[in-house]
PDB file of N, CA and C in Angstrom:
ATOM      1  N   MET A 241       0.843  -1.185  -0.017  1.00 59.00           N
ATOM      2  CA  MET A 241      -0.005   0.001  -0.008  1.00 59.00           C
ATOM      3  C   MET A 241       0.882   1.242   0.007  1.00 59.00           C
ATOM      4  N   TYR A 242       0.579   2.152  -0.895  1.00 67.00           N
ATOM      5  CA  TYR A 242       1.340   3.385  -0.978  1.00 67.00           C
ATOM      6  C   TYR A 242       0.784   4.415  -0.013  1.00 67.00           C
ATOM      7  N   LYS A 243       1.653   5.264   0.410  1.00 72.00           N
ATOM      8  CA  LYS A 243       1.263   6.395   1.262  1.00 72.00           C
ATOM      9  C   LYS A 243       0.543   7.440   0.408  1.00 72.00           C
ATOM     10  N   LYS A 244      -0.520   8.025   0.913  1.00 88.00           N
ATOM     11  CA  LYS A 244      -1.227   9.062   0.167  1.00 88.00           C
ATOM     12  C   LYS A 244      -0.632  10.416   0.506  1.00 88.00           C
ATOM     13  N   PHE A 245      -0.466  11.253  -0.512  1.00 92.00           N
ATOM     14  CA  PHE A 245       0.115  12.568  -0.367  1.00 92.00           C
ATOM     15  C   PHE A 245      -0.940  13.639  -0.496  1.00 92.00           C
ATOM     16  N   ASP A 246      -0.742  14.769   0.209  1.00 93.00           N
ATOM     17  CA  ASP A 246      -1.715  15.881   0.145  1.00 93.00           C
ATOM     18  C   ASP A 246      -1.755  16.495  -1.256  1.00 93.00           C
ATOM     19  N   THR A 247      -0.588  16.663  -1.843  1.00 94.00           N
ATOM     20  CA  THR A 247      -0.478  17.333  -3.151  1.00 94.00           C
ATOM     21  C   THR A 247       0.547  16.627  -4.015  1.00 94.00           C
ATOM     22  N   VAL A 248       0.277  16.518  -5.288  1.00 95.00           N
ATOM     23  CA  VAL A 248       1.248  15.980  -6.253  1.00 95.00           C
ATOM     24  C   VAL A 248       1.497  17.081  -7.314  1.00 95.00           C
ATOM     25  N   VAL A 249       2.773  17.325  -7.569  1.00 96.00           N
ATOM     26  CA  VAL A 249       3.171  18.288  -8.615  1.00 96.00           C
ATOM     27  C   VAL A 249       4.077  17.554  -9.577  1.00 96.00           C
ATOM     28  N   MET A 250       3.764  17.613 -10.885  1.00 95.00           N
ATOM     29  CA  MET A 250       4.585  16.859 -11.826  1.00 95.00           C
ATOM     30  C   MET A 250       4.606  17.491 -13.206  1.00 95.00           C
ATOM     31  N   ASN A 251       5.649  17.108 -13.922  1.00 91.00           N
ATOM     32  CA  ASN A 251       5.833  17.492 -15.332  1.00 91.00           C
ATOM     33  C   ASN A 251       6.128  16.196 -16.094  1.00 91.00           C
ATOM     34  N   PRO A 252       5.092  15.420 -16.405  1.00 89.00           N
ATOM     35  CA  PRO A 252       5.319  14.130 -17.061  1.00 89.00           C
ATOM     36  C   PRO A 252       5.770  14.288 -18.503  1.00 89.00           C
ATOM     37  N   PRO A 253       6.374  13.220 -19.055  1.00 84.00           N
ATOM     38  CA  PRO A 253       6.660  13.240 -20.496  1.00 84.00           C
ATOM     39  C   PRO A 253       5.338  13.421 -21.247  1.00 84.00           C
ATOM     40  N   PHE A 254       5.382  14.125 -22.378  1.00 82.00           N
ATOM     41  CA  PHE A 254       4.165  14.448 -23.122  1.00 82.00           C
ATOM     42  C   PHE A 254       3.550  13.226 -23.803  1.00 82.00           C
ATOM     43  N   GLY A 255       4.322  12.181 -24.068  1.00 77.00           N
ATOM     44  CA  GLY A 255       3.768  10.973 -24.650  1.00 77.00           C
ATOM     45  C   GLY A 255       3.387  11.106 -26.092  1.00 77.00           C
ATOM     46  N   THR A 256       4.196  11.874 -26.842  1.00 73.00           N
ATOM     47  CA  THR A 256       3.879  12.112 -28.262  1.00 73.00           C
ATOM     48  C   THR A 256       4.840  11.427 -29.201  1.00 73.00           C
ATOM     49  N   LYS A 257       5.865  10.802 -28.690  1.00 74.00           N
ATOM     50  CA  LYS A 257       6.829  10.108 -29.526  1.00 74.00           C
ATOM     51  C   LYS A 257       6.468   8.627 -29.658  1.00 74.00           C
ATOM     52  N   PRO A 258       6.807   8.019 -30.787  1.00 74.00           N
ATOM     53  CA  PRO A 258       6.542   6.574 -30.923  1.00 74.00           C
ATOM     54  C   PRO A 258       7.229   5.810 -29.784  1.00 74.00           C
ATOM     55  N   GLY A 259       6.489   4.900 -29.197  1.00 81.00           N
ATOM     56  CA  GLY A 259       7.039   4.104 -28.131  1.00 81.00           C
ATOM     57  C   GLY A 259       6.662   4.632 -26.726  1.00 81.00           C
ATOM     58  N   ASN A 260       6.216   5.874 -26.644  1.00 81.00           N
ATOM     59  CA  ASN A 260       5.780   6.398 -25.324  1.00 81.00           C
ATOM     60  C   ASN A 260       4.414   7.061 -25.403  1.00 81.00           C
ATOM     61  N   ALA A 261       3.640   6.742 -26.424  1.00 83.00           N
ATOM     62  CA  ALA A 261       2.297   7.323 -26.562  1.00 83.00           C
ATOM     63  C   ALA A 261       1.471   7.023 -25.329  1.00 83.00           C
ATOM     64  N   GLY A 262       0.843   8.061 -24.791  1.00 83.00           N
ATOM     65  CA  GLY A 262      -0.052   7.882 -23.651  1.00 83.00           C
ATOM     66  C   GLY A 262       0.634   7.833 -22.306  1.00 83.00           C
ATOM     67  N   ILE A 263       1.948   7.958 -22.264  1.00 89.00           N
ATOM     68  CA  ILE A 263       2.639   7.832 -20.966  1.00 89.00           C
ATOM     69  C   ILE A 263       2.253   8.955 -20.032  1.00 89.00           C
ATOM     70  N   ASP A 264       1.892  10.130 -20.573  1.00 90.00           N
ATOM     71  CA  ASP A 264       1.473  11.225 -19.714  1.00 90.00           C
ATOM     72  C   ASP A 264       0.241  10.842 -18.906  1.00 90.00           C
ATOM     73  N   MET A 265      -0.672  10.055 -19.519  1.00 92.00           N
ATOM     74  CA  MET A 265      -1.878   9.630 -18.789  1.00 92.00           C
ATOM     75  C   MET A 265      -1.549   8.571 -17.755  1.00 92.00           C
ATOM     76  N   LEU A 266      -0.541   7.759 -17.998  1.00 92.00           N
ATOM     77  CA  LEU A 266      -0.123   6.791 -16.974  1.00 92.00           C
ATOM     78  C   LEU A 266       0.441   7.504 -15.749  1.00 92.00           C
ATOM     79  N   PHE A 267       1.189   8.576 -15.985  1.00 93.00           N
ATOM     80  CA  PHE A 267       1.706   9.406 -14.868  1.00 93.00           C
ATOM     81  C   PHE A 267       0.542  10.037 -14.106  1.00 93.00           C
ATOM     82  N   LEU A 268      -0.438  10.538 -14.852  1.00 95.00           N
ATOM     83  CA  LEU A 268      -1.580  11.189 -14.226  1.00 95.00           C
ATOM     84  C   LEU A 268      -2.406  10.190 -13.411  1.00 95.00           C
ATOM     85  N   GLU A 269      -2.562   9.011 -13.948  1.00 94.00           N
ATOM     86  CA  GLU A 269      -3.275   7.965 -13.245  1.00 94.00           C
ATOM     87  C   GLU A 269      -2.550   7.587 -11.943  1.00 94.00           C
ATOM     88  N   ALA A 270      -1.214   7.508 -11.977  1.00 93.00           N
ATOM     89  CA  ALA A 270      -0.450   7.214 -10.788  1.00 93.00           C
ATOM     90  C   ALA A 270      -0.614   8.321  -9.757  1.00 93.00           C
ATOM     91  N   ALA A 271      -0.653   9.559 -10.221  1.00 94.00           N
ATOM     92  CA  ALA A 271      -0.842  10.702  -9.319  1.00 94.00           C
ATOM     93  C   ALA A 271      -2.193  10.610  -8.629  1.00 94.00           C
ATOM     94  N   VAL A 272      -3.229  10.228  -9.375  1.00 93.00           N
ATOM     95  CA  VAL A 272      -4.568  10.095  -8.800  1.00 93.00           C
ATOM     96  C   VAL A 272      -4.524   9.040  -7.688  1.00 93.00           C
ATOM     97  N   TYR A 273      -3.805   7.962  -7.910  1.00 92.00           N
ATOM     98  CA  TYR A 273      -3.700   6.860  -6.937  1.00 92.00           C
ATOM     99  C   TYR A 273      -2.947   7.334  -5.704  1.00 92.00           C
ATOM    100  N   LEU A 274      -1.920   8.158  -5.896  1.00 92.00           N
ATOM    101  CA  LEU A 274      -1.058   8.563  -4.800  1.00 92.00           C
ATOM    102  C   LEU A 274      -1.525   9.796  -4.035  1.00 92.00           C
ATOM    103  N   SER A 275      -2.466  10.541  -4.588  1.00 92.00           N
ATOM    104  CA  SER A 275      -2.856  11.818  -3.980  1.00 92.00           C
ATOM    105  C   SER A 275      -4.209  11.690  -3.276  1.00 92.00           C
ATOM    106  N   LYS A 276      -4.314  12.364  -2.126  1.00 90.00           N
ATOM    107  CA  LYS A 276      -5.597  12.481  -1.488  1.00 90.00           C
ATOM    108  C   LYS A 276      -6.160  13.906  -1.630  1.00 90.00           C
ATOM    109  N   GLY A 277      -5.433  14.727  -2.363  1.00 92.00           N
ATOM    110  CA  GLY A 277      -5.846  16.115  -2.551  1.00 92.00           C
ATOM    111  C   GLY A 277      -5.621  16.564  -3.992  1.00 92.00           C
ATOM    112  N   ALA A 278      -5.031  17.730  -4.135  1.00 95.00           N
ATOM    113  CA  ALA A 278      -4.870  18.333  -5.445  1.00 95.00           C
ATOM    114  C   ALA A 278      -3.669  17.743  -6.193  1.00 95.00           C
ATOM    115  N   ILE A 279      -3.777  17.750  -7.524  1.00 97.00           N
ATOM    116  CA  ILE A 279      -2.702  17.330  -8.428  1.00 97.00           C
ATOM    117  C   ILE A 279      -2.474  18.485  -9.399  1.00 97.00           C
ATOM    118  N   TYR A 280      -1.224  18.907  -9.521  1.00 98.00           N
ATOM    119  CA  TYR A 280      -0.845  19.931 -10.480  1.00 98.00           C
ATOM    120  C   TYR A 280       0.064  19.287 -11.520  1.00 98.00           C
ATOM    121  N   SER A 281      -0.251  19.472 -12.810  1.00 97.00           N
ATOM    122  CA  SER A 281       0.503  18.773 -13.836  1.00 97.00           C
ATOM    123  C   SER A 281       0.530  19.623 -15.109  1.00 97.00           C
ATOM    124  N   LEU A 282       1.606  19.427 -15.879  1.00 96.00           N
ATOM    125  CA  LEU A 282       1.790  20.113 -17.144  1.00 96.00           C
ATOM    126  C   LEU A 282       1.512  19.142 -18.297  1.00 96.00           C
ATOM    127  N   HIS A 283       0.704  19.579 -19.276  1.00 95.00           N
ATOM    128  CA  HIS A 283       0.358  18.720 -20.414  1.00 95.00           C
ATOM    129  C   HIS A 283       0.245  19.564 -21.661  1.00 95.00           C
ATOM    130  N   LYS A 284       0.495  18.944 -22.812  1.00 93.00           N
ATOM    131  CA  LYS A 284       0.324  19.655 -24.073  1.00 93.00           C
ATOM    132  C   LYS A 284      -1.136  20.140 -24.199  1.00 93.00           C
ATOM    133  N   SER A 285      -1.279  21.381 -24.592  1.00 96.00           N
ATOM    134  CA  SER A 285      -2.629  21.977 -24.714  1.00 96.00           C
ATOM    135  C   SER A 285      -3.514  21.211 -25.694  1.00 96.00           C
ATOM    136  N   SER A 286      -2.911  20.580 -26.675  1.00 94.00           N
ATOM    137  CA  SER A 286      -3.677  19.829 -27.689  1.00 94.00           C
ATOM    138  C   SER A 286      -4.392  18.617 -27.069  1.00 94.00           C
ATOM    139  N   THR A 287      -3.973  18.185 -25.882  1.00 93.00           N
ATOM    140  CA  THR A 287      -4.605  17.029 -25.212  1.00 93.00           C
ATOM    141  C   THR A 287      -5.631  17.431 -24.171  1.00 93.00           C
ATOM    142  N   ARG A 288      -5.896  18.721 -24.057  1.00 95.00           N
ATOM    143  CA  ARG A 288      -6.743  19.249 -22.975  1.00 95.00           C
ATOM    144  C   ARG A 288      -8.096  18.576 -22.889  1.00 95.00           C
ATOM    145  N   ASP A 289      -8.849  18.498 -23.995  1.00 96.00           N
ATOM    146  CA  ASP A 289     -10.174  17.925 -23.955  1.00 96.00           C
ATOM    147  C   ASP A 289     -10.170  16.471 -23.501  1.00 96.00           C
ATOM    148  N   TYR A 290      -9.196  15.706 -24.007  1.00 94.00           N
ATOM    149  CA  TYR A 290      -9.085  14.302 -23.609  1.00 94.00           C
ATOM    150  C   TYR A 290      -8.787  14.166 -22.109  1.00 94.00           C
ATOM    151  N   ILE A 291      -7.871  14.997 -21.614  1.00 95.00           N
ATOM    152  CA  ILE A 291      -7.519  14.932 -20.196  1.00 95.00           C
ATOM    153  C   ILE A 291      -8.712  15.286 -19.329  1.00 95.00           C
ATOM    154  N   ILE A 292      -9.453  16.328 -19.686  1.00 96.00           N
ATOM    155  CA  ILE A 292     -10.620  16.721 -18.898  1.00 96.00           C
ATOM    156  C   ILE A 292     -11.662  15.598 -18.891  1.00 96.00           C
ATOM    157  N   LYS A 293     -11.930  14.998 -20.034  1.00 96.00           N
ATOM    158  CA  LYS A 293     -12.915  13.906 -20.135  1.00 96.00           C
ATOM    159  C   LYS A 293     -12.466  12.711 -19.308  1.00 96.00           C
ATOM    160  N   THR A 294     -11.203  12.351 -19.394  1.00 95.00           N
ATOM    161  CA  THR A 294     -10.706  11.188 -18.649  1.00 95.00           C
ATOM    162  C   THR A 294     -10.735  11.431 -17.147  1.00 95.00           C
ATOM    163  N   CYS A 295     -10.393  12.652 -16.730  1.00 95.00           N
ATOM    164  CA  CYS A 295     -10.395  12.979 -15.315  1.00 95.00           C
ATOM    165  C   CYS A 295     -11.810  12.863 -14.731  1.00 95.00           C
ATOM    166  N   LYS A 296     -12.808  13.300 -15.520  1.00 96.00           N
ATOM    167  CA  LYS A 296     -14.189  13.169 -15.062  1.00 96.00           C
ATOM    168  C   LYS A 296     -14.561  11.708 -14.832  1.00 96.00           C
ATOM    169  N   LYS A 297     -14.107  10.838 -15.731  1.00 96.00           N
ATOM    170  CA  LYS A 297     -14.355   9.384 -15.590  1.00 96.00           C
ATOM    171  C   LYS A 297     -13.722   8.858 -14.303  1.00 96.00           C
ATOM    172  N   TRP A 298     -12.611   9.438 -13.916  1.00 94.00           N
ATOM    173  CA  TRP A 298     -11.897   9.023 -12.694  1.00 94.00           C
ATOM    174  C   TRP A 298     -12.502   9.659 -11.423  1.00 94.00           C
ATOM    175  N   GLY A 299     -13.506  10.525 -11.570  1.00 95.00           N
ATOM    176  CA  GLY A 299     -14.109  11.215 -10.423  1.00 95.00           C
ATOM    177  C   GLY A 299     -13.332  12.427  -9.983  1.00 95.00           C
ATOM    178  N   TYR A 300     -12.615  13.057 -10.923  1.00 95.00           N
ATOM    179  CA  TYR A 300     -11.822  14.250 -10.623  1.00 95.00           C
ATOM    180  C   TYR A 300     -12.294  15.410 -11.459  1.00 95.00           C
ATOM    181  N   SER A 301     -12.261  16.587 -10.862  1.00 95.00           N
ATOM    182  CA  SER A 301     -12.490  17.818 -11.608  1.00 95.00           C
ATOM    183  C   SER A 301     -11.146  18.275 -12.148  1.00 95.00           C
ATOM    184  N   CYS A 302     -11.158  18.905 -13.288  1.00 95.00           N
ATOM    185  CA  CYS A 302      -9.911  19.337 -13.934  1.00 95.00           C
ATOM    186  C   CYS A 302     -10.096  20.756 -14.425  1.00 95.00           C
ATOM    187  N   GLU A 303      -9.200  21.639 -14.025  1.00 96.00           N
ATOM    188  CA  GLU A 303      -9.252  23.015 -14.523  1.00 96.00           C
ATOM    189  C   GLU A 303      -7.892  23.452 -15.011  1.00 96.00           C
ATOM    190  N   VAL A 304      -7.904  24.264 -16.055  1.00 97.00           N
ATOM    191  CA  VAL A 304      -6.656  24.815 -16.602  1.00 97.00           C
ATOM    192  C   VAL A 304      -6.357  26.097 -15.838  1.00 97.00           C
ATOM    193  N   LEU A 305      -5.234  26.103 -15.136  1.00 98.00           N
ATOM    194  CA  LEU A 305      -4.844  27.280 -14.351  1.00 98.00           C
ATOM    195  C   LEU A 305      -4.066  28.298 -15.175  1.00 98.00           C
ATOM    196  N   ALA A 306      -3.309  27.794 -16.168  1.00 98.00           N
ATOM    197  CA  ALA A 306      -2.506  28.697 -16.998  1.00 98.00           C
ATOM    198  C   ALA A 306      -2.212  28.008 -18.316  1.00 98.00           C
ATOM    199  N   GLN A 307      -2.121  28.832 -19.356  1.00 97.00           N
ATOM    200  CA  GLN A 307      -1.679  28.375 -20.690  1.00 97.00           C
ATOM    201  C   GLN A 307      -0.326  28.975 -20.921  1.00 97.00           C
ATOM    202  N   LEU A 308       0.652  28.095 -21.139  1.00 96.00           N
ATOM    203  CA  LEU A 308       2.036  28.505 -21.243  1.00 96.00           C
ATOM    204  C   LEU A 308       2.668  28.098 -22.565  1.00 96.00           C
ATOM    205  N   LYS A 309       3.823  28.659 -22.858  1.00 96.00           N
ATOM    206  CA  LYS A 309       4.632  28.226 -23.992  1.00 96.00           C
ATOM    207  C   LYS A 309       5.949  27.706 -23.432  1.00 96.00           C
ATOM    208  N   PHE A 310       6.254  26.462 -23.736  1.00 90.00           N
ATOM    209  CA  PHE A 310       7.534  25.867 -23.364  1.00 90.00           C
ATOM    210  C   PHE A 310       8.476  25.982 -24.562  1.00 90.00           C
ATOM    211  N   ASP A 311       9.637  26.511 -24.344  1.00 91.00           N
ATOM    212  CA  ASP A 311      10.673  26.507 -25.363  1.00 91.00           C
ATOM    213  C   ASP A 311      11.531  25.278 -25.133  1.00 91.00           C
ATOM    214  N   ILE A 312      11.404  24.301 -26.003  1.00 86.00           N
ATOM    215  CA  ILE A 312      12.129  23.046 -25.880  1.00 86.00           C
ATOM    216  C   ILE A 312      13.393  23.148 -26.754  1.00 86.00           C
ATOM    217  N   PRO A 313      14.576  23.210 -26.181  1.00 89.00           N
ATOM    218  CA  PRO A 313      15.804  23.290 -26.984  1.00 89.00           C
ATOM    219  C   PRO A 313      16.155  21.956 -27.628  1.00 89.00           C
ATOM    220  N   LYS A 314      16.971  22.020 -28.659  1.00 89.00           N
ATOM    221  CA  LYS A 314      17.448  20.790 -29.296  1.00 89.00           C
ATOM    222  C   LYS A 314      18.351  20.045 -28.301  1.00 89.00           C
ATOM    223  N   MET A 315      17.933  18.850 -27.914  1.00 85.00           N
ATOM    224  CA  MET A 315      18.675  18.081 -26.935  1.00 85.00           C
ATOM    225  C   MET A 315      19.137  16.707 -27.452  1.00 85.00           C
ATOM    226  N   TYR A 316      18.473  16.221 -28.488  1.00 82.00           N
ATOM    227  CA  TYR A 316      18.757  14.879 -28.976  1.00 82.00           C
ATOM    228  C   TYR A 316      19.052  14.921 -30.482  1.00 82.00           C
ATOM    229  N   ASN A 317      19.704  13.904 -30.970  1.00 85.00           N
ATOM    230  CA  ASN A 317      20.057  13.838 -32.390  1.00 85.00           C
ATOM    231  C   ASN A 317      18.836  13.851 -33.299  1.00 85.00           C
ATOM    232  N   PHE A 318      17.716  13.292 -32.847  1.00 81.00           N
ATOM    233  CA  PHE A 318      16.535  13.251 -33.710  1.00 81.00           C
ATOM    234  C   PHE A 318      15.806  14.605 -33.768  1.00 81.00           C
ATOM    235  N   HIS A 319      16.159  15.559 -32.895  1.00 81.00           N
ATOM    236  CA  HIS A 319      15.572  16.911 -32.977  1.00 81.00           C
ATOM    237  C   HIS A 319      16.129  17.611 -34.227  1.00 81.00           C
ATOM    238  N   LYS A 320      15.259  18.139 -35.035  1.00 88.00           N
ATOM    239  CA  LYS A 320      15.685  18.769 -36.301  1.00 88.00           C
ATOM    240  C   LYS A 320      15.853  20.273 -36.169  1.00 88.00           C
ATOM    241  N   LYS A 321      15.134  20.915 -35.249  1.00 91.00           N
ATOM    242  CA  LYS A 321      15.216  22.359 -35.081  1.00 91.00           C
ATOM    243  C   LYS A 321      16.020  22.700 -33.816  1.00 91.00           C
ATOM    244  N   ASN A 322      16.582  23.919 -33.771  1.00 92.00           N
ATOM    245  CA  ASN A 322      17.324  24.340 -32.597  1.00 92.00           C
ATOM    246  C   ASN A 322      16.437  24.460 -31.364  1.00 92.00           C
ATOM    247  N   SER A 323      15.199  24.852 -31.566  1.00 92.00           N
ATOM    248  CA  SER A 323      14.231  24.900 -30.456  1.00 92.00           C
ATOM    249  C   SER A 323      12.823  24.915 -31.041  1.00 92.00           C
ATOM    250  N   VAL A 324      11.860  24.507 -30.222  1.00 90.00           N
ATOM    251  CA  VAL A 324      10.453  24.472 -30.632  1.00 90.00           C
ATOM    252  C   VAL A 324       9.615  24.997 -29.476  1.00 90.00           C
ATOM    253  N   ASP A 325       8.664  25.875 -29.771  1.00 94.00           N
ATOM    254  CA  ASP A 325       7.723  26.328 -28.754  1.00 94.00           C
ATOM    255  C   ASP A 325       6.527  25.362 -28.723  1.00 94.00           C
ATOM    256  N   ILE A 326       6.207  24.890 -27.531  1.00 92.00           N
ATOM    257  CA  ILE A 326       5.103  23.963 -27.327  1.00 92.00           C
ATOM    258  C   ILE A 326       4.051  24.664 -26.445  1.00 92.00           C
ATOM    259  N   ASN A 327       2.793  24.592 -26.856  1.00 97.00           N
ATOM    260  CA  ASN A 327       1.706  25.138 -26.012  1.00 97.00           C
ATOM    261  C   ASN A 327       1.398  24.100 -24.923  1.00 97.00           C
ATOM    262  N   VAL A 328       1.443  24.582 -23.671  1.00 96.00           N
ATOM    263  CA  VAL A 328       1.306  23.666 -22.531  1.00 96.00           C
ATOM    264  C   VAL A 328       0.254  24.254 -21.569  1.00 96.00           C
ATOM    265  N   ASP A 329      -0.527  23.380 -20.944  1.00 97.00           N
ATOM    266  CA  ASP A 329      -1.483  23.777 -19.906  1.00 97.00           C
ATOM    267  C   ASP A 329      -0.962  23.335 -18.541  1.00 97.00           C
ATOM    268  N   LEU A 330      -1.056  24.235 -17.585  1.00 98.00           N
ATOM    269  CA  LEU A 330      -0.880  23.852 -16.185  1.00 98.00           C
ATOM    270  C   LEU A 330      -2.290  23.530 -15.669  1.00 98.00           C
ATOM    271  N   ILE A 331      -2.497  22.278 -15.288  1.00 97.00           N
ATOM    272  CA  ILE A 331      -3.818  21.878 -14.860  1.00 97.00           C
ATOM    273  C   ILE A 331      -3.833  21.497 -13.384  1.00 97.00           C
ATOM    274  N   ARG A 332      -4.988  21.628 -12.807  1.00 98.00           N
ATOM    275  CA  ARG A 332      -5.193  21.194 -11.410  1.00 98.00           C
ATOM    276  C   ARG A 332      -6.343  20.203 -11.394  1.00 98.00           C
ATOM    277  N   LEU A 333      -6.098  19.072 -10.813  1.00 96.00           N
ATOM    278  CA  LEU A 333      -7.132  18.057 -10.621  1.00 96.00           C
ATOM    279  C   LEU A 333      -7.402  17.972  -9.142  1.00 96.00           C
ATOM    280  N   TYR A 334      -8.670  17.728  -8.817  1.00 93.00           N
ATOM    281  CA  TYR A 334      -9.026  17.463  -7.424  1.00 93.00           C
ATOM    282  C   TYR A 334     -10.266  16.583  -7.414  1.00 93.00           C
ATOM    283  N   PRO A 335     -10.376  15.768  -6.338  1.00 92.00           N
ATOM    284  CA  PRO A 335     -11.515  14.831  -6.288  1.00 92.00           C
ATOM    285  C   PRO A 335     -12.834  15.592  -6.206  1.00 92.00           C
ATOM    286  N   ILE A 336     -13.843  15.037  -6.913  1.00 89.00           N
ATOM    287  CA  ILE A 336     -15.168  15.652  -6.902  1.00 89.00           C
ATOM    288  C   ILE A 336     -15.904  15.194  -5.672  1.00 89.00           C
TER     289      ILE A 336
END
């Protein structure tokens, strides 16, 4: 049995690359299991509707606290550009 935490704050992988699709939702599901209160998490804005719908199924309310732009620098050989701006949502989940 895991200990329950009051608050979870995380920046999960976005899960958009082949081989890790959906991993952001696995992180979010783990946070729901580990938290007895609020969860704060960063996710690509393009996944907002899916995240909100899924959180409702889990019995959680989900609100977007901020819309941000992440500047992701070239870090790996497969990156083609020097940097890319990604639209990101800071979301808060809490049990309904």
